[in-house]
XYZ file of N, CA and C in Angstrom:
264
model
N 30.478 -82.538 36.680
C 30.395 -82.155 38.309
C 31.599 -81.617 39.313
N 31.094 -80.060 39.339
C 31.826 -78.947 40.375
C 30.763 -78.523 41.429
N 32.005 -79.638 42.829
C 31.088 -79.263 43.977
C 30.797 -77.587 44.490
N 29.472 -77.080 44.825
C 29.144 -76.446 46.006
C 29.581 -75.141 46.088
N 30.006 -73.904 46.220
C 31.244 -72.866 47.027
C 30.215 -73.431 48.243
N 29.338 -73.694 48.963
C 28.490 -73.387 50.028
C 28.221 -74.183 50.327
N 29.696 -76.509 49.946
C 29.977 -76.997 50.736
C 31.034 -77.794 50.706
N 32.023 -77.704 52.329
C 32.886 -77.840 52.127
C 33.223 -78.940 51.719
N 34.551 -79.438 50.734
C 34.744 -80.498 50.210
C 35.696 -80.770 50.478
N 36.013 -82.059 50.319
C 36.596 -83.038 51.630
C 38.232 -83.310 51.941
N 39.002 -81.583 50.713
C 40.357 -81.251 51.017
C 40.082 -79.829 50.837
N 39.506 -79.008 51.480
C 38.816 -78.412 52.230
C 40.347 -77.155 53.127
N 40.058 -76.951 53.238
C 41.715 -76.380 54.780
C 40.763 -76.369 55.699
N 41.078 -77.507 56.484
C 41.122 -77.281 57.630
C 42.611 -77.666 59.191
N 42.699 -75.996 59.398
C 43.124 -75.671 60.479
C 44.128 -76.954 62.124
N 42.900 -77.441 61.993
C 42.857 -78.375 63.055
C 43.092 -80.075 62.802
N 43.308 -79.950 61.278
C 43.863 -81.232 61.187
C 45.364 -81.977 61.343
N 45.261 -83.254 61.663
C 47.028 -83.786 62.210
C 46.446 -83.476 63.820
N 46.015 -82.372 64.256
C 46.232 -82.688 65.696
C 44.826 -83.697 66.991
N 45.597 -83.885 67.363
C 44.572 -84.705 68.559
C 43.338 -83.564 69.457
N 41.890 -84.593 69.282
C 40.521 -83.533 69.767
C 40.826 -84.574 71.244
N 40.280 -83.933 72.020
C 40.202 -84.505 73.774
C 38.957 -84.005 74.263
N 38.467 -85.386 74.460
C 37.084 -85.732 74.969
C 37.428 -85.802 76.305
N 36.807 -84.244 77.282
C 37.710 -84.955 79.111
C 35.930 -85.281 79.510
N 35.984 -86.592 80.028
C 35.046 -86.861 81.221
C 35.228 -86.622 82.524
N 34.392 -85.363 82.949
C 34.978 -84.985 84.532
C 34.186 -85.287 85.520
N 34.231 -85.976 86.809
C 33.104 -86.320 87.416
C 32.185 -88.578 87.356
N 31.952 -88.209 88.376
C 31.645 -89.882 88.924
C 31.224 -90.208 87.421
N 31.680 -92.204 87.498
C 31.728 -92.831 85.973
C 30.114 -93.368 86.158
N 29.202 -93.534 85.760
C 28.054 -94.748 85.663
C 28.395 -95.580 84.990
N 27.764 -97.071 85.542
C 28.426 -98.257 84.500
C 27.535 -98.432 83.403
N 26.349 -97.472 83.280
C 25.467 -97.613 81.971
C 26.840 -97.198 80.701
N 27.016 -95.749 80.628
C 27.655 -95.312 79.468
C 28.740 -95.801 79.506
N 29.307 -95.758 80.954
C 30.839 -96.565 80.409
C 30.861 -98.441 79.994
N 30.311 -98.614 80.022
C 30.723 -99.945 79.317
C 29.794 -99.692 78.113
N 29.114 -99.213 77.760
C 29.009 -98.324 75.894
C 30.583 -97.605 75.293
N 31.472 -97.497 76.214
C 32.392 -96.895 75.783
C 34.090 -97.911 75.505
N 32.785 -98.953 75.903
C 34.340 -99.651 75.940
C 34.471 -100.328 74.348
N 33.661 -99.943 73.826
C 34.002 -99.950 72.522
C 34.921 -99.771 71.367
N 34.578 -98.233 71.729
C 35.233 -97.081 72.217
C 36.982 -97.397 72.469
N 36.465 -97.046 72.699
C 38.009 -97.665 73.609
C 39.229 -98.474 73.309
N 39.040 -100.253 72.634
C 38.819 -100.716 72.124
C 39.305 -100.651 70.378
N 39.657 -101.573 69.839
C 40.495 -101.974 68.425
C 39.517 -101.513 67.704
N 38.110 -101.553 67.652
C 37.001 -101.276 66.210
C 36.717 -99.495 66.399
N 37.207 -98.421 67.672
C 36.882 -97.298 67.263
C 35.639 -96.660 67.164
N 34.392 -97.561 67.383
C 33.147 -97.028 66.962
C 32.482 -97.494 67.865
N 31.857 -96.444 68.734
C 30.879 -95.935 69.288
C 29.011 -96.623 69.173
N 28.756 -97.553 69.746
C 27.515 -97.796 69.387
C 26.171 -97.905 70.141
N 25.693 -97.054 70.364
C 25.153 -96.524 70.331
C 23.152 -97.188 70.583
N 22.774 -96.893 71.748
C 21.741 -97.829 72.795
C 20.567 -98.103 71.399
N 20.812 -97.028 70.656
C 19.535 -96.545 69.314
C 19.619 -98.320 67.916
N 21.106 -98.308 68.332
C 21.987 -99.553 67.986
C 22.618 -98.574 66.488
N 22.516 -96.978 66.310
C 23.715 -96.452 65.582
C 25.041 -97.227 65.758
N 25.530 -96.928 65.250
C 27.267 -97.238 65.137
C 28.626 -96.055 64.928
N 28.998 -94.848 65.550
C 29.410 -93.917 65.062
C 30.721 -94.209 65.723
N 31.984 -94.921 64.372
C 33.512 -94.987 64.051
C 34.151 -93.270 64.515
N 35.329 -93.666 66.036
C 36.002 -92.051 66.393
C 37.262 -92.574 65.640
N 37.867 -91.351 64.878
C 38.823 -91.351 64.696
C 39.593 -92.371 65.414
N 40.567 -92.564 65.742
C 41.469 -93.463 66.798
C 42.458 -92.656 66.349
N 43.757 -91.375 65.564
C 44.399 -91.593 65.468
C 45.090 -89.731 65.556
N 42.904 -89.174 65.579
C 43.557 -88.327 66.235
C 42.844 -88.129 67.515
N 41.414 -88.959 67.009
C 40.550 -88.580 69.206
C 41.361 -89.173 70.318
N 41.409 -88.123 71.265
C 41.334 -89.282 73.234
C 40.806 -88.603 73.585
N 40.930 -90.302 74.612
C 40.032 -89.486 76.122
C 40.397 -89.666 77.771
N 39.671 -88.993 77.848
C 40.785 -88.632 79.792
C 39.532 -88.329 80.650
N 39.486 -89.557 80.985
C 38.411 -89.828 82.999
C 39.152 -89.157 83.569
N 38.476 -88.444 84.096
C 38.898 -87.760 85.260
C 37.869 -88.278 86.882
N 38.571 -88.566 87.459
C 37.129 -89.831 88.358
C 37.697 -89.797 89.599
N 36.705 -89.669 90.503
C 37.189 -90.267 92.127
C 37.890 -91.768 92.334
N 36.719 -92.610 92.002
C 37.398 -94.467 92.130
C 36.345 -94.612 91.116
N 36.832 -96.331 90.794
C 36.288 -96.802 89.670
C 34.900 -98.219 90.597
N 35.050 -97.981 91.502
C 33.424 -98.641 91.966
C 32.965 -99.500 90.682
N 32.172 -97.639 89.978
C 31.475 -98.329 89.278
C 31.426 -99.006 87.982
N 32.706 -99.447 87.848
C 33.614 -99.983 85.818
C 33.754 -101.162 86.196
N 33.304 -102.079 84.790
C 34.288 -103.096 85.014
C 35.173 -103.008 84.119
N 36.327 -104.894 85.015
C 37.243 -104.364 84.609
C 37.769 -104.822 82.732
N 36.438 -104.815 82.829
C 37.304 -104.433 80.608
C 37.140 -103.708 80.494
N 36.678 -102.744 80.808
C 37.040 -101.141 80.908
C 38.194 -100.210 81.290
N 38.135 -101.113 82.651
C 39.469 -100.564 82.898
C 40.838 -100.951 82.713
N 40.699 -102.024 81.490
C 41.582 -102.765 81.249
C 42.195 -101.919 79.205
N 40.746 -101.470 79.725
C 41.380 -101.334 78.288
C 42.042 -99.335 77.773
N 41.957 -99.137 79.473
C 42.605 -97.216 79.960
C 44.312 -97.903 79.962
N 44.797 -96.384 80.188
C 45.786 -96.021 81.126
C 45.693 -95.215 82.021
N 46.363 -96.392 83.493
C 45.669 -95.032 84.787
C 46.548 -94.396 85.123
N 46.980 -93.021 85.731
C 47.706 -92.309 86.824
C 46.646 -91.894 88.129
N 46.968 -92.816 88.842
C 46.620 -92.048 90.165
C 47.531 -91.853 90.810
N 46.771 -90.259 91.010
C 47.146 -89.489 92.334
C 46.198 -89.558 93.761
N 46.607 -89.399 94.746
C 46.664 -88.456 96.139
C 45.911 -87.844 97.120
């Protein structure tokens, strides 16, 4: 079988392969979605959605940046999974 010319194969040229993809979260952190990010930020690298769907995130490419005003709504478990830069 040969692949259809309209469907790109897994070996198709990708100019972004090997480059980091940044996901930026800028704003106040809500405890509900922040706790769901714990599984993404740990070794599993899997986003577990409320409907039980699981999305595997490629940790060799994906990078997350959280720009927040404070950490009052975040659990210590979430904070411990992130590197921190504090500015005044």
